[in-house]
Short mmCIF file of C-alpha atoms in Angstrom, two decimals:
data_model
loop_
_atom_site.label_atom_id
_atom_site.label_comp_id
_atom_site.label_asym_id
_atom_site.label_seq_id
_atom_site.Cartn_x
_atom_site.Cartn_y
_atom_site.Cartn_z
CA MET A 1 34.27 7.79 -1.89
CA ASN A 2 36.77 5.19 -3.37
CA ARG A 3 36.27 3.86 -7.00
CA TRP A 4 34.86 0.73 -6.55
CA TRP A 5 32.37 1.41 -4.25
CA ARG A 6 30.87 5.17 -6.13
CA VAL A 7 30.60 2.17 -9.09
CA GLY A 8 29.23 -0.36 -6.72
CA THR A 9 26.52 2.10 -5.92
CA GLY A 10 25.95 2.85 -9.68
CA LEU A 11 25.17 -0.55 -10.47
CA LEU A 12 23.38 -1.58 -7.68
CA LEU A 13 21.83 1.80 -9.01
CA ALA A 14 21.55 1.03 -12.28
CA ALA A 15 20.34 -2.57 -11.78
CA LEU A 16 17.84 -1.38 -9.71
CA GLY A 17 15.72 1.25 -12.38
CA VAL A 18 16.00 -1.93 -14.90
CA ALA A 19 14.20 -4.17 -13.05
CA MET A 20 11.62 -1.19 -12.55
CA ILE A 21 11.61 -0.91 -16.32
CA VAL A 22 11.76 -4.50 -17.04
CA VAL A 23 9.18 -6.46 -14.92
CA ALA A 24 6.36 -2.78 -16.01
CA ILE A 25 7.06 -3.65 -19.71
CA THR A 26 6.81 -7.70 -19.38
CA GLY A 27 4.13 -7.24 -17.55
CA ASP A 28 5.23 -9.72 -14.52
CA SER A 29 4.56 -5.95 -12.45
CA LEU A 30 0.76 -6.44 -12.70
CA PHE A 31 1.60 -9.72 -10.35
CA TYR A 32 2.33 -6.57 -7.85
CA VAL A 33 0.79 -4.02 -7.96
CA ARG A 34 -2.44 -2.48 -10.34
CA ASP A 35 -2.07 -1.85 -14.02
CA VAL A 36 -1.50 2.28 -13.40
CA MET A 37 1.54 2.04 -11.98
CA THR A 38 3.27 -0.18 -15.42
CA LEU A 39 4.17 3.92 -16.70
CA PRO A 40 5.42 5.36 -13.53
CA LEU A 41 7.35 2.15 -12.81
CA VAL A 42 9.11 2.82 -16.13
CA ILE A 43 9.25 6.35 -15.97
CA SER A 44 10.85 6.01 -12.17
CA GLY A 45 13.55 2.72 -13.27
CA GLY A 46 14.74 5.35 -15.90
CA PHE A 47 15.34 7.67 -13.54
CA VAL A 48 16.81 5.53 -10.99
CA ALA A 49 18.79 3.94 -14.32
CA VAL A 50 20.22 7.36 -15.26
CA LEU A 51 21.04 8.25 -11.06
CA GLY A 52 22.95 4.50 -11.20
CA VAL A 53 24.78 5.69 -14.31
CA ALA A 54 25.92 8.93 -13.21
CA THR A 55 27.32 7.58 -10.15
CA ILE A 56 29.73 5.45 -12.67
CA THR A 57 30.21 7.96 -14.32
CA GLY A 58 31.36 10.30 -12.22
CA THR A 59 28.53 12.74 -13.16
CA VAL A 60 27.34 12.95 -10.07
CA ALA A 61 29.88 13.02 -7.41
CA VAL A 62 28.54 11.94 -3.64
CA GLU A 63 30.23 11.83 -0.86
CA HIS A 64 29.51 8.22 1.11
CA ALA A 65 26.71 5.63 0.39
CA PRO A 66 25.35 3.60 2.87
CA ARG A 67 25.44 0.41 3.99
CA SER A 68 21.60 -0.02 4.13
CA LEU A 69 21.75 0.11 0.08
CA ALA A 70 22.79 -3.35 0.29
CA PHE A 71 19.16 -4.24 0.53
CA VAL A 72 18.41 -3.23 -2.78
CA ALA A 73 20.44 -6.12 -3.80
CA LEU A 74 18.11 -8.30 -2.76
CA ALA A 75 14.34 -6.39 -4.65
CA VAL A 76 16.52 -6.78 -7.87
CA VAL A 77 16.99 -10.60 -6.68
CA PHE A 78 13.75 -10.83 -6.75
CA ILE A 79 11.85 -9.00 -8.87
CA LEU A 80 14.33 -10.11 -11.58
CA VAL A 81 15.93 -13.89 -10.85
CA VAL A 82 13.23 -15.09 -8.17
CA ARG A 83 9.73 -12.70 -9.83
CA PRO A 84 7.11 -14.29 -7.53
CA GLY A 85 3.85 -15.15 -8.42
CA PRO A 86 0.93 -14.21 -7.34
CA LEU A 87 -0.72 -14.33 -3.92
CA SER A 88 -2.40 -18.21 -4.51
CA VAL A 89 -5.99 -19.17 -3.18
CA GLU A 90 -3.23 -20.08 -0.51
CA ALA A 91 -1.85 -17.37 1.05
CA GLY A 92 -2.66 -17.52 4.94
CA ILE A 93 -3.05 -13.93 6.22
CA THR A 94 -5.92 -12.69 3.85
CA PHE A 95 -9.15 -10.58 4.58
CA ASP A 96 -12.23 -10.93 3.50
CA ALA A 97 -14.17 -8.79 1.61
CA GLU A 98 -18.06 -10.01 0.72
CA ALA A 99 -19.65 -9.89 4.88
CA ARG A 100 -19.12 -6.20 3.88
CA ARG A 101 -20.57 -6.12 0.82
CA VAL A 102 -24.21 -6.55 1.76
CA GLN A 103 -25.75 -3.11 0.23
CA SER A 104 -29.16 -2.14 0.12
CA HIS A 105 -28.50 -1.17 -3.10
CA PHE A 106 -27.49 -3.06 -5.97
CA GLU A 107 -27.31 -2.87 -9.62
CA ILE A 108 -26.43 -5.93 -12.25
CA PRO A 109 -23.56 -5.51 -13.83
CA ARG A 110 -24.93 -6.27 -18.03
CA ASP A 111 -21.84 -7.46 -18.74
CA ALA A 112 -21.81 -10.76 -16.58
CA LEU A 113 -24.55 -12.27 -17.89
CA VAL A 114 -24.29 -14.64 -20.20
CA GLY A 115 -27.20 -16.79 -22.09
CA ALA A 116 -30.79 -16.06 -21.87
CA GLY A 117 -32.03 -12.59 -21.05
CA ALA A 118 -28.27 -11.74 -20.91
CA SER A 119 -27.09 -8.30 -22.44
CA SER A 120 -23.82 -9.66 -25.46
CA GLY A 121 -21.50 -8.08 -24.16
CA SER A 122 -18.10 -10.47 -22.70
CA VAL A 123 -17.30 -10.50 -19.19
CA ARG A 124 -14.66 -8.43 -17.19
CA ASP A 125 -13.52 -9.26 -14.92
CA HIS A 126 -15.10 -7.34 -12.01
CA ALA A 127 -18.39 -9.25 -12.44
CA ILE A 128 -17.36 -12.06 -9.38
CA GLU A 129 -17.14 -8.90 -6.45
CA LEU A 130 -20.11 -6.84 -7.86
CA HIS A 131 -21.80 -10.35 -7.28
CA ALA A 132 -20.03 -11.10 -4.21
CA GLY A 133 -22.49 -8.87 -2.17
CA GLN A 134 -24.90 -6.90 -4.22
CA ILE A 135 -26.71 -9.80 -6.85
CA TRP A 136 -26.38 -12.05 -3.67
CA PHE A 137 -29.00 -9.11 -2.44
CA GLY A 138 -31.08 -8.82 -4.98
CA VAL A 139 -31.38 -12.68 -5.08
CA GLN A 140 -33.12 -12.60 -1.69
CA GLN A 141 -35.26 -9.21 -2.78
CA TYR A 142 -35.66 -10.12 -6.51
CA PRO A 143 -35.68 -13.50 -7.37
CA ASP A 144 -37.44 -13.06 -10.55
CA VAL A 145 -35.22 -11.11 -11.66
CA PHE A 146 -32.44 -13.37 -11.42
CA ASP A 147 -34.70 -16.41 -12.58
CA GLU A 148 -32.68 -17.99 -15.80
CA VAL A 149 -30.27 -15.53 -15.74
CA ALA A 150 -26.75 -17.68 -16.90
CA ILE A 151 -23.31 -16.01 -15.31
CA ARG A 152 -19.50 -16.67 -16.49
CA MET A 153 -17.19 -16.59 -13.91
CA ILE A 154 -13.49 -16.18 -13.76
CA GLY A 155 -10.77 -16.68 -10.92
CA GLN A 156 -8.99 -19.76 -8.67
CA PHE A 157 -10.85 -23.15 -7.37
CA ASP A 158 -10.96 -23.18 -3.79
CA ILE A 159 -12.01 -25.39 -1.54
CA THR A 160 -13.08 -23.73 2.35
CA ASP A 161 -12.69 -25.67 5.85
CA GLU A 162 -15.82 -26.13 5.98
CA GLY A 163 -14.81 -28.42 2.76
CA ASP A 164 -17.02 -26.21 1.14
CA ASP A 165 -16.44 -25.30 -3.16
CA VAL A 166 -15.55 -21.58 -4.07
CA LEU A 167 -14.17 -19.47 -6.71
CA VAL A 168 -11.77 -16.73 -5.11
CA ARG A 169 -10.32 -13.75 -6.93
CA PHE A 170 -8.28 -10.91 -5.13
CA ARG A 171 -9.38 -7.81 -5.21
CA ILE A 172 -6.27 -5.45 -4.59
CA THR A 173 -6.26 -1.26 -4.20
CA CYS A 174 -2.54 -0.15 -4.47
CA CYS A 175 -0.26 -3.22 -4.23
CA ALA A 176 -0.71 -7.19 -2.99
CA ALA A 177 -0.10 -6.65 0.53
CA ASP A 178 -3.31 -4.85 0.83
CA ALA A 179 -5.41 -8.31 -1.58
CA LEU A 180 -8.50 -9.06 -0.14
CA ARG A 181 -9.88 -12.15 -1.00
CA VAL A 182 -13.73 -12.27 -2.26
CA THR A 183 -15.11 -15.28 -2.63
CA ILE A 184 -17.97 -16.92 -3.85
CA HIS A 185 -20.04 -20.28 -3.03
CA LEU A 186 -20.15 -22.72 -6.12
CA ALA A 187 -23.09 -25.33 -5.46
CA GLY A 188 -22.92 -28.31 -7.99
CA ALA A 189 -19.90 -30.58 -9.03
CA THR A 190 -17.16 -28.42 -10.13
CA GLY A 191 -14.94 -32.01 -12.43
CA ASP A 192 -11.58 -32.12 -11.04
CA VAL A 193 -10.60 -28.86 -10.48
CA GLN A 194 -7.73 -28.53 -8.15
CA PRO A 195 -7.42 -25.80 -5.09
CA GLY A 196 -4.86 -23.01 -7.04
CA ASP A 197 -6.20 -23.58 -10.24
CA TRP A 198 -7.81 -20.75 -12.31
CA ILE A 199 -11.85 -21.90 -13.92
CA GLU A 200 -13.65 -20.22 -15.98
CA VAL A 201 -17.47 -20.59 -14.40
CA TYR A 202 -21.01 -20.85 -16.01
CA GLY A 203 -23.92 -21.03 -13.54
CA GLN A 204 -26.93 -19.06 -12.62
CA TRP A 205 -27.54 -17.55 -8.60
CA ASP A 206 -29.05 -19.13 -5.88
CA GLY A 207 -30.86 -17.62 -3.02
CA ASP A 208 -30.28 -20.87 -1.08
CA VAL A 209 -26.72 -20.90 -0.91
CA GLU A 210 -24.48 -19.72 2.00
CA LEU A 211 -23.53 -15.74 1.01
CA PRO A 212 -23.29 -15.72 -1.94
CA GLY A 213 -23.78 -18.38 -4.36
CA LEU A 214 -23.03 -19.66 -7.61
CA ARG A 215 -25.29 -22.98 -9.45
CA VAL A 216 -23.23 -24.43 -11.32
CA THR A 217 -23.74 -25.55 -14.70
CA GLU A 218 -20.16 -25.63 -16.38
CA VAL A 219 -17.05 -24.99 -15.44
CA ALA A 220 -13.06 -25.36 -17.26
CA LYS A 221 -9.72 -24.98 -16.76
CA ILE A 222 -7.96 -22.09 -18.38
CA ASP A 223 -4.76 -19.75 -18.21
CA MET A 224 -4.14 -17.78 -15.67
CA PRO A 225 -5.24 -14.46 -16.21
CA GLU A 226 -3.43 -11.59 -17.67
CA ARG A 227 -3.95 -9.44 -14.47
CA PRO A 228 -4.65 -11.47 -11.83
CA TYR A 229 -5.69 -9.84 -9.44
CA LEU A 230 -9.20 -6.95 -9.40
CA THR A 231 -8.63 -3.46 -8.98
CA ARG A 232 -10.61 -0.72 -7.43
CA SER A 233 -11.15 0.54 -11.02
CA ASP A 234 -13.56 -2.42 -11.50
CA ASP A 235 -16.80 -1.60 -9.20
CA MET B 1 3.41 -24.09 8.89
CA GLY B 2 3.61 -27.54 10.07
CA ASP B 3 4.04 -28.72 7.06
CA ASP B 4 6.90 -28.68 3.74
CA GLY B 5 3.69 -27.59 1.70
CA ALA B 6 2.65 -24.67 3.94
CA VAL B 7 6.15 -23.76 4.43
CA GLY B 8 6.43 -23.39 0.82
CA SER B 9 3.05 -21.73 0.39
CA ASP B 10 5.00 -18.95 2.95
CA LEU B 11 7.91 -18.94 0.87
CA ASP B 12 5.45 -18.01 -2.22
CA GLU B 13 3.14 -15.37 -0.22
CA TRP B 14 6.04 -13.52 1.32
CA SER B 15 8.23 -13.40 -1.99
CA THR B 16 5.06 -11.91 -3.19
CA LEU B 17 4.80 -9.67 -0.53
CA PHE B 18 7.62 -8.36 -0.62
CA THR B 19 8.38 -7.69 -4.39
CA ALA B 20 4.55 -5.94 -3.80
CA MET B 21 5.61 -3.51 -1.51
CA VAL B 22 9.02 -2.76 -2.86
CA LEU B 23 7.39 -1.66 -6.61
CA GLN B 24 4.68 -0.05 -5.01
CA ALA B 25 7.38 1.63 -2.81
CA LEU B 26 10.56 2.85 -4.96
CA PRO B 27 7.25 5.18 -8.11
CA PHE B 28 7.17 7.19 -4.89
CA LEU B 29 10.26 7.34 -3.72
CA VAL B 30 11.93 8.96 -7.23
CA LEU B 31 8.91 11.46 -7.11
CA GLY B 32 9.64 12.33 -3.42
CA VAL B 33 13.59 12.91 -4.30
CA VAL B 34 12.99 14.38 -7.78
CA LEU B 35 10.12 16.98 -5.75
CA SER B 36 13.47 16.75 -2.21
CA ALA B 37 16.03 17.73 -5.00
CA ALA B 38 14.22 20.22 -6.50
CA ILE B 39 13.39 22.21 -2.89
CA ALA B 40 16.68 21.49 -2.66
CA VAL B 41 18.46 23.04 -5.96
CA LEU B 42 16.43 25.30 -7.13
CA VAL B 43 13.67 27.55 -4.55
CA PRO B 44 15.93 29.80 -2.88
CA VAL B 45 16.55 29.08 1.91
CA ARG B 46 13.82 32.68 1.28
CA VAL B 47 11.02 31.15 -0.25
CA TRP B 48 10.41 28.61 3.09
CA SER B 49 10.95 31.54 5.21
CA TRP B 50 7.89 33.60 3.87
CA LEU B 51 5.56 30.77 3.52
CA LEU B 52 6.37 28.95 6.88
CA GLY B 53 7.97 31.29 8.49
CA ARG B 54 10.73 31.19 11.77
CA ARG B 55 7.57 31.39 14.40
CA THR B 56 7.42 27.35 15.22
CA VAL B 57 4.13 27.38 17.15
CA VAL B 58 2.33 29.54 13.85
CA ALA B 59 4.52 26.87 11.38
CA VAL B 60 3.53 23.59 12.74
CA PRO B 61 -0.53 23.78 11.95
CA VAL B 62 0.00 25.71 8.82
CA ALA B 63 2.18 22.88 7.48
CA ALA B 64 -0.57 20.24 9.09
CA ALA B 65 -2.90 22.29 6.85
CA CYS B 66 -0.81 22.64 3.57
CA GLY B 67 -0.01 19.09 3.95
CA ALA B 68 -3.61 17.93 4.14
CA LEU B 69 -4.14 18.81 1.08
CA VAL B 70 -1.36 17.75 -1.03
CA PRO B 71 -1.96 14.56 -2.23
CA GLY B 72 1.05 12.29 -0.45
CA CYS B 73 2.66 9.20 -0.30
CA GLU B 74 4.06 8.43 3.40
CA CYS B 75 7.69 7.29 0.90
CA THR B 76 7.89 10.53 -1.02
CA THR B 77 7.36 13.59 1.77
CA VAL B 78 10.05 11.59 4.46
CA PRO B 79 12.30 12.99 2.04
CA ILE B 80 10.66 16.16 1.33
CA ALA B 81 10.46 16.89 5.32
CA GLY B 82 14.06 16.15 5.06
CA ARG B 83 14.89 19.05 2.70
CA LEU B 84 12.39 21.43 4.05
CA THR B 85 14.61 21.50 7.54
CA GLU B 86 17.95 21.03 5.68
CA ARG B 87 16.21 24.70 4.32
CA GLY B 88 15.12 25.85 7.41
CA VAL B 89 11.91 24.75 7.47
CA PRO B 90 11.36 24.44 11.51
CA PHE B 91 12.11 20.31 11.80
CA ALA B 92 8.25 20.59 13.57
CA ALA B 93 6.59 22.04 11.15
CA ALA B 94 8.25 19.61 8.00
CA MET B 95 7.11 16.23 10.20
CA SER B 96 3.37 17.84 10.50
CA PHE B 97 3.94 18.60 6.89
CA ALA B 98 5.37 15.10 5.82
CA LEU B 99 3.00 13.51 8.67
CA ALA B 100 -0.22 15.14 7.42
CA SER B 101 -0.36 14.34 3.71
CA PRO B 102 -0.50 10.75 3.77
CA ALA B 103 -2.35 10.70 6.59
CA LEU B 104 -5.65 13.67 5.89
CA ASN B 105 -5.24 13.97 2.25
CA PRO B 106 -8.48 14.17 0.28
CA ILE B 107 -7.78 10.92 -1.73
CA VAL B 108 -7.29 8.99 1.57
CA LEU B 109 -10.71 10.68 3.03
CA LEU B 110 -12.17 9.68 -0.54
CA ALA B 111 -11.07 6.10 -0.21
CA THR B 112 -12.35 6.21 3.31
CA ALA B 113 -15.53 7.20 2.57
CA ALA B 114 -16.02 4.60 -0.66
CA ALA B 115 -14.61 2.10 1.98
CA PHE B 116 -17.13 2.97 4.35
CA ALA B 117 -19.93 3.86 2.05
CA GLY B 118 -22.92 4.57 4.86
CA ARG B 119 -21.37 5.64 8.03
CA PRO B 120 -19.59 9.54 7.07
CA SER B 121 -18.69 9.62 10.89
CA MET B 122 -15.96 7.25 10.18
CA VAL B 123 -14.46 10.04 7.73
CA VAL B 124 -15.00 12.65 10.30
CA ALA B 125 -13.30 10.87 12.79
CA ARG B 126 -9.94 9.40 10.91
CA PHE B 127 -9.50 13.19 9.98
CA VAL B 128 -10.40 14.74 12.98
CA ALA B 129 -7.95 12.39 15.25
CA SER B 130 -5.12 12.36 12.55
CA PHE B 131 -4.75 16.72 12.57
CA LEU B 132 -4.56 15.39 16.65
CA ALA B 133 -2.29 13.22 15.86
CA VAL B 134 -0.24 15.14 14.61
CA MET B 135 -0.34 17.96 15.56
CA VAL B 136 0.38 16.08 19.19
CA VAL B 137 4.08 14.87 16.40
CA GLY B 138 4.94 18.55 16.18
CA THR B 139 3.56 20.07 19.11
CA TYR B 140 6.47 17.74 20.72
CA LEU B 141 9.62 18.89 18.01
CA ALA B 142 8.22 22.63 18.61
CA ALA B 143 8.56 22.13 22.61
CA THR B 144 11.16 19.56 22.63
CA GLY B 145 13.65 20.94 19.67
CA ILE B 146 14.78 18.12 18.69
CA GLN B 147 16.38 18.86 15.52
CA PRO B 148 18.00 16.29 12.84
CA PRO B 149 22.06 16.67 11.94
CA TYR B 150 21.76 17.23 8.57
CA ARG B 151 24.16 20.17 8.24
CA ALA B 152 26.91 17.45 9.04
CA ARG B 153 25.73 15.48 6.38
CA HIS B 154 24.77 17.16 3.18
CA HIS B 155 27.12 19.59 2.64
CA HIS B 156 29.03 17.90 -0.36
CA ASP B 157 30.97 18.05 -3.05
CA HIS B 158 27.31 19.56 -5.63
CA GLY B 159 28.39 22.64 -5.09
CA ASP B 160 26.67 26.07 -6.35
CA ASP B 161 29.52 25.55 -9.71
CA ALA B 162 28.07 22.34 -11.02
CA GLY B 163 25.48 22.87 -12.88
CA VAL B 164 22.01 22.59 -12.22
CA LEU B 165 21.14 19.37 -13.62
CA ARG B 166 24.45 17.43 -12.43
CA ARG B 167 23.70 19.14 -8.84
CA LEU B 168 19.66 17.94 -8.43
CA LEU B 169 21.52 14.48 -10.12
CA GLY B 170 23.83 15.10 -7.14
CA ALA B 171 20.70 15.82 -4.66
CA ALA B 172 18.49 13.37 -5.44
CA GLN B 173 21.05 10.06 -5.36
CA HIS B 174 22.37 11.11 -2.62
CA ASP B 175 18.25 11.14 -0.57
CA PHE B 176 17.51 7.44 -3.06
CA SER B 177 20.30 6.30 -2.34
CA HIS B 178 20.59 6.87 1.78
CA THR B 179 16.77 6.17 1.45
CA ALA B 180 15.90 3.01 -0.58
CA GLY B 181 18.02 0.11 0.86
CA LEU B 182 15.60 1.13 4.00
CA VAL B 183 12.71 0.69 2.73
CA VAL B 184 14.27 -3.21 0.93
CA LEU B 185 14.46 -3.55 4.40
CA GLY B 186 10.92 -2.03 6.02
CA ALA B 187 9.55 -4.59 3.21
CA GLY B 188 10.84 -7.09 4.16
CA LEU B 189 10.37 -6.94 7.33
CA ALA B 190 6.70 -6.01 7.17
CA ALA B 191 5.98 -9.70 4.90
CA SER B 192 7.36 -11.55 7.13
CA LEU B 193 5.84 -10.58 9.96
CA ARG B 194 2.72 -10.44 8.08
CA VAL B 195 3.39 -13.86 6.64
CA LEU B 196 4.13 -14.79 10.14
CA LEU B 197 1.32 -13.87 11.53
CA PRO B 198 -1.44 -16.68 13.51
CA ASP B 199 -3.85 -16.94 10.72
CA ASP B 200 -6.57 -17.84 14.05
CA LEU B 201 -5.01 -14.66 16.53
CA LEU B 202 -7.60 -11.21 15.15
CA PRO B 203 -10.24 -13.03 15.27
CA ARG B 204 -9.73 -14.25 19.52
CA LEU B 205 -8.54 -10.83 20.12
CA ALA B 206 -11.74 -9.29 18.12
CA GLU B 207 -14.13 -10.31 21.03
CA HIS B 208 -12.00 -8.14 24.03
CA PRO B 209 -11.98 -3.39 23.13
CA ALA B 210 -8.39 -2.84 24.73
CA ALA B 211 -6.75 -6.27 23.07
CA ALA B 212 -8.96 -5.38 19.66
CA VAL B 213 -6.97 -1.82 19.75
CA ALA B 214 -3.75 -3.55 20.28
CA ALA B 215 -4.12 -5.71 17.86
CA LEU B 216 -5.46 -3.27 15.38
CA VAL B 217 -2.65 -1.01 16.81
CA VAL B 218 -0.20 -3.88 15.95
CA LEU B 219 -1.01 -4.93 11.92
CA ALA B 220 -0.73 -1.03 11.29
CA ILE B 221 2.68 -1.85 11.74
CA VAL B 222 3.41 -4.61 10.67
CA MET B 223 1.66 -4.27 7.43
CA ALA B 224 3.03 -0.90 6.41
CA LEU B 225 -0.13 0.00 3.95
CA CYS B 226 -0.48 2.59 1.30
CA SER B 227 -2.47 5.77 3.05
CA GLU B 228 -4.51 5.41 0.41
CA SER B 229 -5.89 1.53 0.54
CA ASP B 230 -5.63 1.14 3.71
CA ALA B 231 -9.34 1.56 4.63
CA PHE B 232 -10.33 -0.82 2.25
CA VAL B 233 -8.35 -3.56 4.99
CA ALA B 234 -9.71 -2.05 7.44
CA ALA B 235 -13.67 -1.76 6.29
CA SER B 236 -13.13 -6.15 6.25
CA PHE B 237 -12.10 -6.43 9.74
CA VAL B 238 -15.95 -6.28 10.76
CA ALA B 239 -15.57 -8.37 13.21
CA PHE B 240 -13.66 -5.37 14.84
CA PRO B 241 -14.66 -1.93 17.09
CA SER B 242 -15.49 0.46 15.88
CA VAL B 243 -12.58 2.19 17.96
CA ALA B 244 -9.49 -0.72 16.61
CA VAL B 245 -10.31 0.01 12.99
CA LEU B 246 -10.34 3.83 13.34
CA ALA B 247 -7.33 2.81 15.00
CA PHE B 248 -5.81 1.36 12.16
CA MET B 249 -6.31 3.60 9.80
CA VAL B 250 -4.92 6.87 12.32
CA VAL B 251 -2.51 4.60 13.13
CA GLY B 252 -0.80 3.26 10.13
CA PRO B 253 -0.04 6.07 7.80
CA LEU B 254 2.10 8.15 10.38
CA VAL B 255 3.75 4.86 11.70
CA ASP B 256 4.74 1.26 10.51
CA LEU B 257 8.11 -0.81 10.16
CA ARG B 258 8.81 1.08 6.79
CA LEU B 259 7.78 4.77 8.00
CA LEU B 260 10.07 3.84 11.08
CA LEU B 261 13.12 3.02 8.90
CA MET B 262 12.68 6.30 6.75
CA TYR B 263 12.37 8.24 9.98
CA ARG B 264 15.80 6.55 10.65
CA ALA B 265 17.11 7.49 7.37
CA SER B 266 16.35 10.51 7.17
CA PHE B 267 17.04 12.28 10.55
CA GLY B 268 18.72 10.15 12.24
CA THR B 269 17.79 8.15 14.91
CA ARG B 270 17.19 9.80 18.00
CA ALA B 271 14.23 12.16 16.66
CA ALA B 272 12.91 8.87 14.47
CA LEU B 273 12.46 7.44 17.82
CA ALA B 274 10.45 11.17 19.02
CA ILE B 275 8.18 10.99 15.62
CA GLY B 276 7.63 7.37 15.91
CA GLY B 277 6.46 7.21 19.96
CA PHE B 278 5.14 10.28 19.52
CA ALA B 279 3.27 9.30 16.97
CA LEU B 280 1.70 6.04 18.10
CA LEU B 281 1.28 7.45 21.63
CA GLY B 282 -0.85 10.38 19.66
CA ALA B 283 -2.79 8.75 17.18
CA VAL B 284 -4.02 5.95 19.67
CA ALA B 285 -4.13 9.05 22.38
CA ALA B 286 -6.88 11.16 19.63
CA THR B 287 -8.50 8.03 17.74
CA VAL B 288 -9.93 6.38 21.84
CA LEU B 289 -10.30 9.74 21.84
CA VAL B 290 -12.51 11.05 18.97
CA GLY B 291 -14.30 7.14 18.28
CA ARG B 292 -15.75 7.84 22.34
CA VAL B 293 -17.20 11.10 20.14
CA LEU B 294 -17.97 10.46 17.31
CA LEU B 295 -18.43 6.24 17.14
#
């Protein structure tokens, strides 16, 4: 391998390694992958950067690098320069998780409940998904349990093709490519919020609206949470 | 994609999906090249001969069974299969290990059980169909004697006279630089097809059993999901017949856009086509067969 080809290869690898570290330590990786990937990204990014430096300095002798390695430059540009945001409610092909979440057993996530009769814990993101199926079932079967119990949830506002107001959150298992769209219908006034706005919603469960529903009492716009996706560990 | 806003939204979605797939794959690819470098530098050839022998007819099912016990991502196992072959393990056995690990490992089965709570038959069906598909590929490779063109490519100057660390780095650098670009390319293709796929196509295809299977097979190839996550996506296809959902989970870990490019980078075009083609045929046939019996 001639010198310039070797240096180019090394620089590309080093840049990719740096990009992996930067995206992890800035927290941007949470737009794409789970939080448990932060440390692996830093470690593996460091290793790739070392490979790059070793290539530049000639510590490792390499016969040739394939032309396909040039695609790595595209990844570096997207990670460091383009820095795309998380999936938005406008994302086209997503898969709806709500239909399969109706279960015969339910458990109220205590820290999702605030107000009268509720625990005093802070609200956790997982509430939206647990409620999406399990609480709806509970509302149908045990309506008394949910009377006057206030709920607070965080998600993105959206309007369905049928004109219904909904609260949306994506849940990922590995990365944004496997995102499932979790939806809760909102009944009542939602104010001037626009599709895509991040909102905090207070309300009470409503067994009369389409599965699953929240009767809204208060809505407030908020900044996007540090961790925009739900994950399996939230269940 | 009729107006500028929709195009902008599609580009945003493409960017996010592409970046996500790249960042999800890279740490596992690094793990794979580190392990494959260790195999190349630290493990004597005689160890593999002792473990798997030279008799392919025995090595294929043994390797598949070993793979089923080792949780491994597709991006990790392909480079490892390359090094195993280089170290004298029969190619058919190495590929059986590489295919079985992401398709059959316990984490994947647990994830499937969680996604299909109350439907243990889906877990059993996935295991049996995936194992059969792996055996189809392994048996075909063993019968035809297809070999990747390794030995010509891999003899370069990180020889025995260099230190162990330098040889490890050299081997890892070689494997990573030969694979990383194609992982990025595969992510780009997969994200493109995801975004271009019409939103209303899937619901229409779900109504016809054969079309439903074909649709989810194509989707599995296009989406290039990790095997540990595909069950949760599969479980959301509630309108599809169970056999189509099973096909999605059996095909995906064995053959998808990203994997096809990795197969080609690691084993050459001929072997990649053989693996991809027979993995697809084996997976669909095994799915239909197992689906009829168990689902």
